[in-house]
Tab-separated table of C-alpha atoms in Angstrom:
chain	number	residue	atom	x	y	z
A	1	MET	CA	220.775	181.091	130.622
A	2	SER	CA	219.610	177.770	128.302
A	3	ALA	CA	216.823	175.058	129.761
A	4	ALA	CA	219.678	172.916	131.275
A	5	GLY	CA	222.184	174.500	131.969
A	6	PRO	CA	224.820	174.641	134.001
A	7	SER	CA	225.986	171.169	135.338
A	8	GLN	CA	226.593	170.616	138.988
A	9	GLY	CA	226.546	167.118	139.666
A	10	ALA	CA	228.075	166.090	143.440
A	11	ASN	CA	229.470	169.461	145.137
A	12	PRO	CA	232.421	169.046	146.335
A	13	ALA	CA	234.092	171.118	148.971
A	14	PRO	CA	235.954	173.869	147.980
A	15	PRO	CA	240.150	172.662	149.296
A	16	GLY	CA	241.865	173.600	151.870
A	17	GLY	CA	238.559	173.977	154.354
A	18	SER	CA	236.131	176.061	155.568
A	19	ALA	CA	235.911	179.524	154.685
A	20	ALA	CA	236.237	181.046	157.363
A	21	ALA	CA	239.026	178.808	157.546
A	22	GLN	CA	240.839	180.475	154.579
A	23	ALA	CA	240.370	184.058	156.180
A	24	ALA	CA	241.755	183.668	159.086
A	25	SER	CA	244.838	181.965	157.663
A	26	VAL	CA	245.507	185.135	155.607
A	27	GLY	CA	244.085	187.667	158.494
A	28	ALA	CA	246.868	185.933	160.713
A	29	HIS	CA	249.910	186.891	157.486
A	30	GLN	CA	248.571	190.221	157.716
A	31	PHE	CA	248.740	191.765	161.144
A	32	ALA	CA	252.323	189.041	161.391
A	33	ALA	CA	253.617	191.280	158.486
A	34	GLY	CA	251.006	194.230	159.699
A	35	PRO	CA	249.422	196.512	157.511
A	36	SER	CA	251.324	198.622	154.357
A	37	GLN	CA	250.042	201.686	154.139
A	38	GLY	CA	253.102	203.303	151.962
A	39	ALA	CA	253.639	201.481	148.872
A	40	ASN	CA	251.591	202.770	146.846
A	41	PRO	CA	250.995	206.407	146.640
A	42	ALA	CA	247.600	208.874	145.711
A	43	PRO	CA	246.819	208.749	142.265
A	44	PRO	CA	245.773	211.568	141.705
A	45	GLY	CA	242.179	213.220	143.317
A	46	GLY	CA	238.600	213.290	141.686
A	47	SER	CA	236.035	212.448	143.102
A	48	ALA	CA	234.433	208.954	144.951
A	49	ALA	CA	232.220	208.724	142.902
A	50	ALA	CA	234.839	208.697	139.512
A	51	GLN	CA	237.225	206.723	141.126
A	52	ALA	CA	234.894	203.730	142.203
A	53	ALA	CA	233.337	203.773	138.046
A	54	GLY	CA	236.436	201.278	138.068
A	55	VAL	CA	236.323	197.552	138.106
A	56	GLY	CA	238.043	195.700	139.702
A	57	ALA	CA	241.767	195.040	137.178
A	58	GLN	CA	240.799	191.622	135.486
A	59	HIS	CA	237.859	193.624	134.366
A	60	ALA	CA	239.617	196.946	134.007
A	61	SER	CA	238.617	196.563	130.096
A	62	GLU	CA	234.801	196.600	130.331
A	63	ALA	CA	232.212	199.004	130.565
A	64	PRO	CA	230.627	198.595	134.353
A	65	LEU	CA	226.875	196.421	134.281
A	66	LEU	CA	226.245	197.564	137.539
A	67	ARG	CA	227.051	201.582	138.547
A	68	VAL	CA	225.908	203.198	141.602
A	69	ASP	CA	227.402	207.189	142.226
A	70	GLY	CA	226.849	209.655	145.059
A	71	LEU	CA	223.909	207.331	146.387
A	72	ARG	CA	222.095	209.118	149.530
A	73	VAL	CA	218.824	207.391	151.426
A	74	GLU	CA	216.972	209.070	153.545
A	75	ILE	CA	214.182	208.517	156.152
A	76	PRO	CA	212.190	211.158	156.796
A	77	THR	CA	210.920	210.342	160.669
A	78	ARG	CA	208.275	212.989	163.084
A	79	ARG	CA	211.993	214.125	165.151
A	80	GLY	CA	213.419	214.501	161.633
A	81	VAL	CA	214.973	212.860	158.672
A	82	LEU	CA	218.238	210.179	159.556
A	83	LEU	CA	220.817	209.647	157.157
A	84	ALA	CA	221.128	205.961	156.355
A	85	LEU	CA	222.922	205.530	153.269
A	86	ASP	CA	225.998	208.551	153.180
A	87	ASP	CA	227.538	209.198	149.930
A	88	ILE	CA	227.843	204.978	148.362
A	89	SER	CA	228.783	205.070	144.917
A	90	PHE	CA	230.670	201.479	143.353
A	91	ALA	CA	230.413	199.223	140.068
A	92	ILE	CA	231.002	196.076	139.064
A	93	ALA	CA	231.533	194.111	135.645
A	94	PRO	CA	229.747	191.880	133.508
A	95	GLY	CA	230.872	187.942	135.858
A	96	GLU	CA	232.403	190.447	138.925
A	97	ILE	CA	231.907	189.671	142.238
A	98	LEU	CA	232.020	192.802	144.732
A	99	GLY	CA	231.859	192.206	148.354
A	100	PHE	CA	229.824	194.426	151.214
A	101	VAL	CA	230.875	193.934	154.398
A	102	GLY	CA	229.897	195.069	158.331
A	103	GLU	CA	228.480	195.064	161.550
A	104	SER	CA	224.735	194.862	161.882
A	105	GLY	CA	223.342	198.495	160.849
A	106	ALA	CA	226.261	199.374	158.695
A	107	GLY	CA	223.920	200.177	155.294
A	108	LYS	CA	224.976	197.211	152.979
A	109	SER	CA	221.167	195.326	152.974
A	110	LEU	CA	219.898	198.919	152.269
A	111	THR	CA	222.384	199.450	149.515
A	112	GLY	CA	220.734	195.826	148.408
A	113	MET	CA	218.033	197.443	148.143
A	114	ALA	CA	218.172	200.803	147.229
A	115	VAL	CA	219.485	198.602	144.095
A	116	LEU	CA	216.760	197.242	143.861
A	117	GLY	CA	214.202	199.786	143.789
A	118	LEU	CA	212.298	197.683	147.708
A	119	LEU	CA	213.357	200.349	150.201
A	120	ASP	CA	210.571	200.570	152.302
A	121	PRO	CA	208.653	203.693	152.794
A	122	PRO	CA	209.365	206.461	154.249
A	123	GLY	CA	212.484	205.768	153.256
A	124	ARG	CA	213.894	207.471	149.875
A	125	ILE	CA	217.124	208.278	147.897
A	126	ALA	CA	217.850	211.526	147.950
A	127	ALA	CA	220.369	211.953	146.071
A	128	GLY	CA	222.581	210.022	143.432
A	129	GLU	CA	222.204	207.699	140.796
A	130	VAL	CA	221.806	204.900	139.870
A	131	TRP	CA	222.269	202.854	136.432
A	132	LEU	CA	222.163	199.137	135.541
A	133	GLY	CA	223.748	199.432	130.881
A	134	GLY	CA	223.370	201.813	130.141
A	135	ARG	CA	219.985	202.634	131.801
A	136	ARG	CA	218.811	205.229	134.706
A	137	ILE	CA	216.538	203.225	137.180
A	138	ASP	CA	216.695	204.644	140.006
A	139	GLN	CA	213.841	207.207	138.208
A	140	LEU	CA	212.000	204.500	137.414
A	141	ALA	CA	208.310	204.963	137.417
A	142	PRO	CA	207.239	201.634	139.863
A	143	ARG	CA	205.622	199.506	136.989
A	144	GLU	CA	209.172	200.177	135.133
A	145	MET	CA	211.196	199.151	138.051
A	146	ARG	CA	208.767	196.243	138.456
A	147	ARG	CA	209.851	194.447	134.877
A	148	VAL	CA	213.783	195.567	135.772
A	149	ARG	CA	212.968	193.515	138.677
A	150	GLY	CA	213.197	189.691	137.734
A	151	LYS	CA	213.793	189.743	134.086
A	152	GLU	CA	217.139	191.794	134.816
A	153	ILE	CA	218.240	191.937	138.120
A	154	GLY	CA	217.297	189.059	140.702
A	155	ALA	CA	217.110	188.771	144.725
A	156	VAL	CA	218.274	185.641	146.467
A	157	PHE	CA	217.563	186.763	150.168
A	158	GLN	CA	218.704	185.349	153.321
A	159	ASP	CA	215.688	183.712	154.474
A	160	PRO	CA	214.854	181.001	151.622
A	161	LEU	CA	211.417	179.588	153.497
A	162	MET	CA	210.170	183.727	153.951
A	163	SER	CA	211.040	184.019	150.150
A	164	LEU	CA	209.450	180.899	148.764
A	165	ASN	CA	205.071	180.647	148.576
A	166	PRO	CA	204.871	177.787	151.091
A	167	LEU	CA	200.924	176.942	148.800
A	168	LEU	CA	202.753	176.506	146.165
A	169	GLN	CA	204.213	173.538	144.676
A	170	ILE	CA	208.305	174.949	143.703
A	171	GLY	CA	207.771	174.132	140.206
A	172	GLU	CA	204.494	176.522	140.130
A	173	GLN	CA	206.475	179.252	141.716
A	174	LEU	CA	209.309	178.937	138.838
A	175	ILE	CA	206.846	178.259	136.027
A	176	GLU	CA	205.263	181.518	137.384
A	177	THR	CA	208.268	183.605	137.483
A	178	ILE	CA	209.834	182.671	134.272
A	179	GLN	CA	205.706	183.073	132.627
A	180	THR	CA	206.080	186.560	133.779
A	181	HIS	CA	209.127	187.759	132.544
A	182	LEU	CA	210.242	185.689	129.391
A	183	ALA	CA	207.668	185.597	125.933
A	184	VAL	CA	207.556	181.051	126.525
A	185	ASP	CA	204.821	179.100	126.570
A	186	GLN	CA	203.675	176.313	129.572
A	187	ARG	CA	205.570	173.620	127.674
A	188	GLU	CA	209.037	176.107	127.276
A	189	ALA	CA	208.656	177.669	130.935
A	190	THR	CA	208.342	173.917	132.319
A	191	GLU	CA	211.482	173.104	130.422
A	192	ARG	CA	213.405	176.153	131.433
A	193	ALA	CA	212.088	175.579	134.780
A	194	LEU	CA	213.601	172.326	135.560
A	195	GLY	CA	216.414	172.852	133.957
A	196	LEU	CA	217.011	175.898	136.126
A	197	MET	CA	216.417	172.874	138.987
A	198	ARG	CA	219.240	170.666	137.181
A	199	ALA	CA	221.328	173.784	136.904
A	200	VAL	CA	221.482	174.214	140.956
A	201	GLY	CA	221.730	170.374	141.520
A	202	ILE	CA	218.839	169.004	142.921
A	203	PRO	CA	218.713	165.554	142.340
A	204	ALA	CA	215.705	163.842	140.072
A	205	PRO	CA	213.901	167.679	139.612
A	206	GLU	CA	211.366	166.099	137.571
A	207	ALA	CA	210.497	164.554	141.328
A	208	ARG	CA	210.748	166.893	143.431
A	209	PHE	CA	208.690	169.528	140.471
A	210	THR	CA	204.799	168.913	142.846
A	211	ALA	CA	207.118	169.482	145.802
A	212	TYR	CA	206.527	172.226	148.233
A	213	PRO	CA	209.018	174.507	150.053
A	214	HIS	CA	208.608	173.016	153.699
A	215	GLN	CA	209.819	169.172	152.246
A	216	PHE	CA	212.968	170.724	150.779
A	217	SER	CA	215.866	170.927	153.418
A	218	GLY	CA	217.515	174.169	154.222
A	219	GLY	CA	220.091	174.628	151.854
A	220	MET	CA	217.997	173.159	148.855
A	221	ARG	CA	215.699	175.714	149.518
A	222	GLN	CA	217.866	178.138	148.569
A	223	ARG	CA	219.347	176.653	146.595
A	224	ILE	CA	215.432	176.748	144.685
A	225	VAL	CA	215.882	180.213	145.801
A	226	ILE	CA	218.747	180.908	143.061
A	227	ALA	CA	216.880	179.473	140.913
A	228	LEU	CA	214.452	181.660	141.219
A	229	ALA	CA	216.449	184.110	140.658
A	230	LEU	CA	218.210	183.028	137.827
A	231	CYS	CA	214.602	182.217	135.978
A	232	ALA	CA	214.782	185.310	133.381
A	233	GLU	CA	218.604	184.923	132.689
A	234	PRO	CA	219.186	188.842	135.092
A	235	ARG	CA	222.538	190.266	134.592
A	236	LEU	CA	222.779	191.351	137.963
A	237	VAL	CA	221.567	189.187	140.708
A	238	VAL	CA	221.760	191.173	144.464
A	239	ALA	CA	222.798	188.378	147.326
A	240	ASP	CA	221.601	189.240	150.136
A	241	GLU	CA	222.976	187.309	153.362
A	242	PRO	CA	222.490	183.458	150.989
A	243	THR	CA	224.398	181.384	153.298
A	244	THR	CA	223.594	182.952	156.990
A	245	ALA	CA	220.275	180.314	157.734
A	246	LEU	CA	222.595	177.280	156.445
A	247	ASP	CA	225.740	174.757	157.929
A	248	VAL	CA	229.058	174.700	156.685
A	249	SER	CA	229.253	172.310	154.227
A	250	ILE	CA	225.978	173.485	152.341
A	251	GLN	CA	227.353	177.270	152.411
A	252	ALA	CA	230.616	175.832	149.976
A	253	GLN	CA	228.451	174.523	147.875
A	254	VAL	CA	225.700	177.586	147.926
A	255	LEU	CA	229.098	179.545	147.260
A	256	GLN	CA	230.818	177.302	144.848
A	257	LEU	CA	227.848	177.770	142.742
A	258	LEU	CA	227.103	181.244	142.349
A	259	ARG	CA	230.825	182.240	141.640
A	260	GLN	CA	230.571	178.961	138.950
A	261	LEU	CA	227.058	180.893	137.509
A	262	CYS	CA	228.365	184.435	137.692
A	263	ARG	CA	231.696	183.349	135.506
A	264	GLU	CA	229.774	180.850	132.722
A	265	GLN	CA	226.900	183.139	132.220
A	266	ARG	CA	228.139	186.328	133.091
A	267	THR	CA	226.199	187.256	135.406
A	268	ALA	CA	227.132	190.974	138.051
A	269	MET	CA	226.499	190.006	141.742
A	270	LEU	CA	226.400	192.038	144.992
A	271	LEU	CA	226.939	190.115	147.574
A	272	VAL	CA	225.706	190.989	151.595
A	273	THR	CA	227.711	188.990	154.125
A	274	HIS	CA	229.012	189.348	158.151
A	275	ASP	CA	231.679	186.790	157.461
A	276	MET	CA	234.842	187.286	155.861
A	277	GLY	CA	235.142	183.922	155.064
A	278	VAL	CA	232.559	184.302	152.677
A	279	ILE	CA	234.018	187.548	150.879
A	280	ALA	CA	237.753	185.766	150.552
A	281	GLU	CA	236.188	182.238	148.761
A	282	THR	CA	233.608	183.870	146.463
A	283	ALA	CA	234.522	187.977	145.992
A	284	ASP	CA	236.302	189.569	143.122
A	285	ARG	CA	236.299	193.318	145.414
A	286	VAL	CA	235.092	194.270	148.947
A	287	ALA	CA	233.757	197.114	149.881
A	288	VAL	CA	233.709	197.419	154.048
A	289	MET	CA	230.784	199.388	155.147
A	290	TYR	CA	230.784	201.407	158.442
A	291	ALA	CA	227.648	204.327	159.529
A	292	GLY	CA	226.345	204.364	156.127
A	293	ARG	CA	229.395	204.779	154.346
A	294	ILE	CA	232.069	202.270	152.706
A	295	VAL	CA	235.319	203.000	153.805
A	296	GLU	CA	237.246	200.944	151.899
A	297	ILE	CA	237.008	198.904	148.886
A	298	GLY	CA	239.811	197.251	146.778
A	299	ALA	CA	240.059	193.643	145.622
A	300	VAL	CA	239.629	190.687	148.315
A	301	GLU	CA	243.394	189.781	148.320
A	302	ASP	CA	244.393	193.492	149.259
A	303	VAL	CA	241.754	194.267	151.323
A	304	ILE	CA	242.223	191.160	153.430
A	305	GLN	CA	246.337	190.763	153.592
A	306	ALA	CA	246.831	194.228	153.836
A	307	PRO	CA	243.454	196.517	155.020
A	308	VAL	CA	244.091	200.434	155.604
A	309	HIS	CA	241.338	201.682	157.616
A	310	PRO	CA	241.231	201.321	161.102
A	311	TYR	CA	238.172	199.123	161.357
A	312	THR	CA	238.955	197.593	158.587
A	313	ARG	CA	242.015	195.944	160.398
A	314	GLY	CA	240.033	196.035	164.239
A	315	LEU	CA	237.570	193.066	161.871
A	316	MET	CA	240.215	191.464	159.954
A	317	GLY	CA	241.976	191.438	164.100
A	318	ALA	CA	239.305	189.577	165.321
A	319	ILE	CA	239.387	186.864	162.912
A	320	PRO	CA	241.418	183.490	165.138
A	321	THR	CA	244.008	181.935	162.855
A	322	LEU	CA	244.643	178.404	162.513
A	323	ASP	CA	248.463	177.902	161.857
A	324	GLU	CA	250.245	180.255	164.556
A	325	THR	CA	249.506	180.846	167.834
A	326	VAL	CA	248.761	184.789	169.189
A	327	GLY	CA	247.555	186.324	172.124
A	328	PRO	CA	244.147	187.821	173.127
A	329	LEU	CA	242.600	188.731	169.381
A	330	ALA	CA	241.753	192.426	169.006
A	331	GLN	CA	238.551	193.938	169.744
A	332	ILE	CA	236.890	197.003	168.625
A	333	ASP	CA	234.532	198.264	171.308
A	334	GLY	CA	231.915	200.568	171.771
A	335	ALA	CA	229.037	199.911	169.149
A	336	MET	CA	227.272	200.743	166.127
A	337	PRO	CA	226.029	204.750	166.039
A	338	ARG	CA	222.527	204.645	165.942
A	339	LEU	CA	221.514	206.566	162.575
A	340	ASN	CA	219.935	209.347	165.438
A	341	ALA	CA	223.274	209.472	167.192
A	342	ARG	CA	225.801	209.125	164.419
A	343	PRO	CA	228.923	211.940	166.188
A	344	GLU	CA	229.803	214.843	164.154
A	345	GLY	CA	233.331	214.270	161.177
A	346	CYS	CA	234.361	210.131	161.033
A	347	ALA	CA	231.649	208.426	162.209
A	348	PHE	CA	234.460	206.318	163.631
A	349	HIS	CA	236.692	208.393	165.890
A	350	PRO	CA	234.707	207.246	168.798
A	351	ARG	CA	235.730	203.448	168.627
A	352	CYS	CA	239.422	204.356	166.645
A	353	PRO	CA	242.368	203.831	167.857
A	354	ASP	CA	243.883	206.286	166.109
A	355	ALA	CA	241.589	209.248	166.084
A	356	ILE	CA	243.007	212.539	165.371
A	357	ALA	CA	241.692	215.684	166.352
A	358	ARG	CA	240.367	216.537	162.244
A	359	CYS	CA	238.852	212.832	162.804
A	360	ARG	CA	235.982	214.464	164.745
A	361	GLU	CA	235.356	218.057	163.062
A	362	GLN	CA	234.965	216.575	159.521
A	363	GLY	CA	234.370	213.287	157.039
A	364	PRO	CA	237.406	212.142	155.477
A	365	ARG	CA	235.679	210.995	151.462
A	366	LEU	CA	236.220	208.462	149.680
A	367	VAL	CA	239.781	208.210	147.701
A	368	ALA	CA	241.746	206.569	145.421
A	369	GLN	CA	244.476	204.820	147.413
A	370	GLY	CA	247.322	203.188	144.431
A	371	PRO	CA	244.480	200.094	143.473
A	372	ARG	CA	242.085	201.531	146.082
A	373	GLN	CA	239.774	203.252	147.687
A	374	VAL	CA	239.746	204.608	152.067
A	375	ALA	CA	238.241	207.292	153.432
A	376	CYS	CA	240.330	207.961	156.306
A	377	TRP	CA	242.329	211.208	157.355
A	378	VAL	CA	244.379	209.232	159.196
A	379	ALA	CA	245.218	205.702	157.220
A	380	GLY	CA	244.466	208.041	153.610
A	381	PRO	CA	246.251	209.692	151.557
A	382	PRO	CA	245.861	213.562	151.619
A	383	GLN	CA	242.068	215.123	150.791
A	384	GLU	CA	239.739	217.311	150.628
A	385	VAL	CA	236.651	217.634	153.555
A	386	ALA	CA	233.852	215.761	152.541
A	387	GLN	CA	230.765	217.731	151.812
């Protein structure tokens, strides 16, 4: 990324209204038509990790930048070991945005933290592999992983005020980050920092360079955090709920900025959110998580317009539509199971209206169904028992 970076100019709102409204309309059309489960016959089997190694159709000719195979995260406690993530496998190509969506406690943020190597003790990666650009990073020593974070992987967290040092000027924080990862002098670092502020749409960056975080609005602070994440020109950005604390208009501007930077700089992004509207507007593909596992993953248009897994259908059914009158919205009864109370078999079966006896006894694997992967005995293709 050059010092000047892409010029944002005015930040017009995206056409068609808010992201939530757009996603709601898509969801309504899907439920009017009903989910299609038979149109895409399953290709020959294979492990979930091998199938997830493929990326989106528009990136099919590219090697994945990030590849996660069979990731398992455990949390040892005095009463036993809790399983937080189980058999998580996916890949992201350069310039691609993969969104993770699901209820609180599904494991979305934990997946991002595992990729970043920032799991809080006693959490640990118990199995699986994380590869970045052909290099395995989950086994790196802490000192080596610190060189990867910031330089090769940037991070945008949920609360920008908590991500910035309140005692340091914005310019100082940008310069420190740049000089930590790049061999540049003070003058060049300052030029790069000002260029990044322009790139993320901060007006009059020279005047705001010496301001403190509390002197910026929430949207401006989030732009500064994005600039910090891009300081060392990372190949991958992990964005954990980057728009949760922002109002709708600022949210649209930030999402537009993230998507533009990914397209122009060929930066891959792992986007964590609760909002299907954000996914519909920003991501290329989406992974739906439940109780520490991916239950469905595929192109955004496919998953939103024709969800296959009962949990995904429930999420889409809870979104109101703006273009037609419908009855009461769908509701998923019950709650996400606690880590120490995960049921046998499929974790979703106590809440699933389509559950059969096998769902209560055996856990399904994530297997290919046409252009997507689904983990479901009822909605998915025939498969072997999960290990």
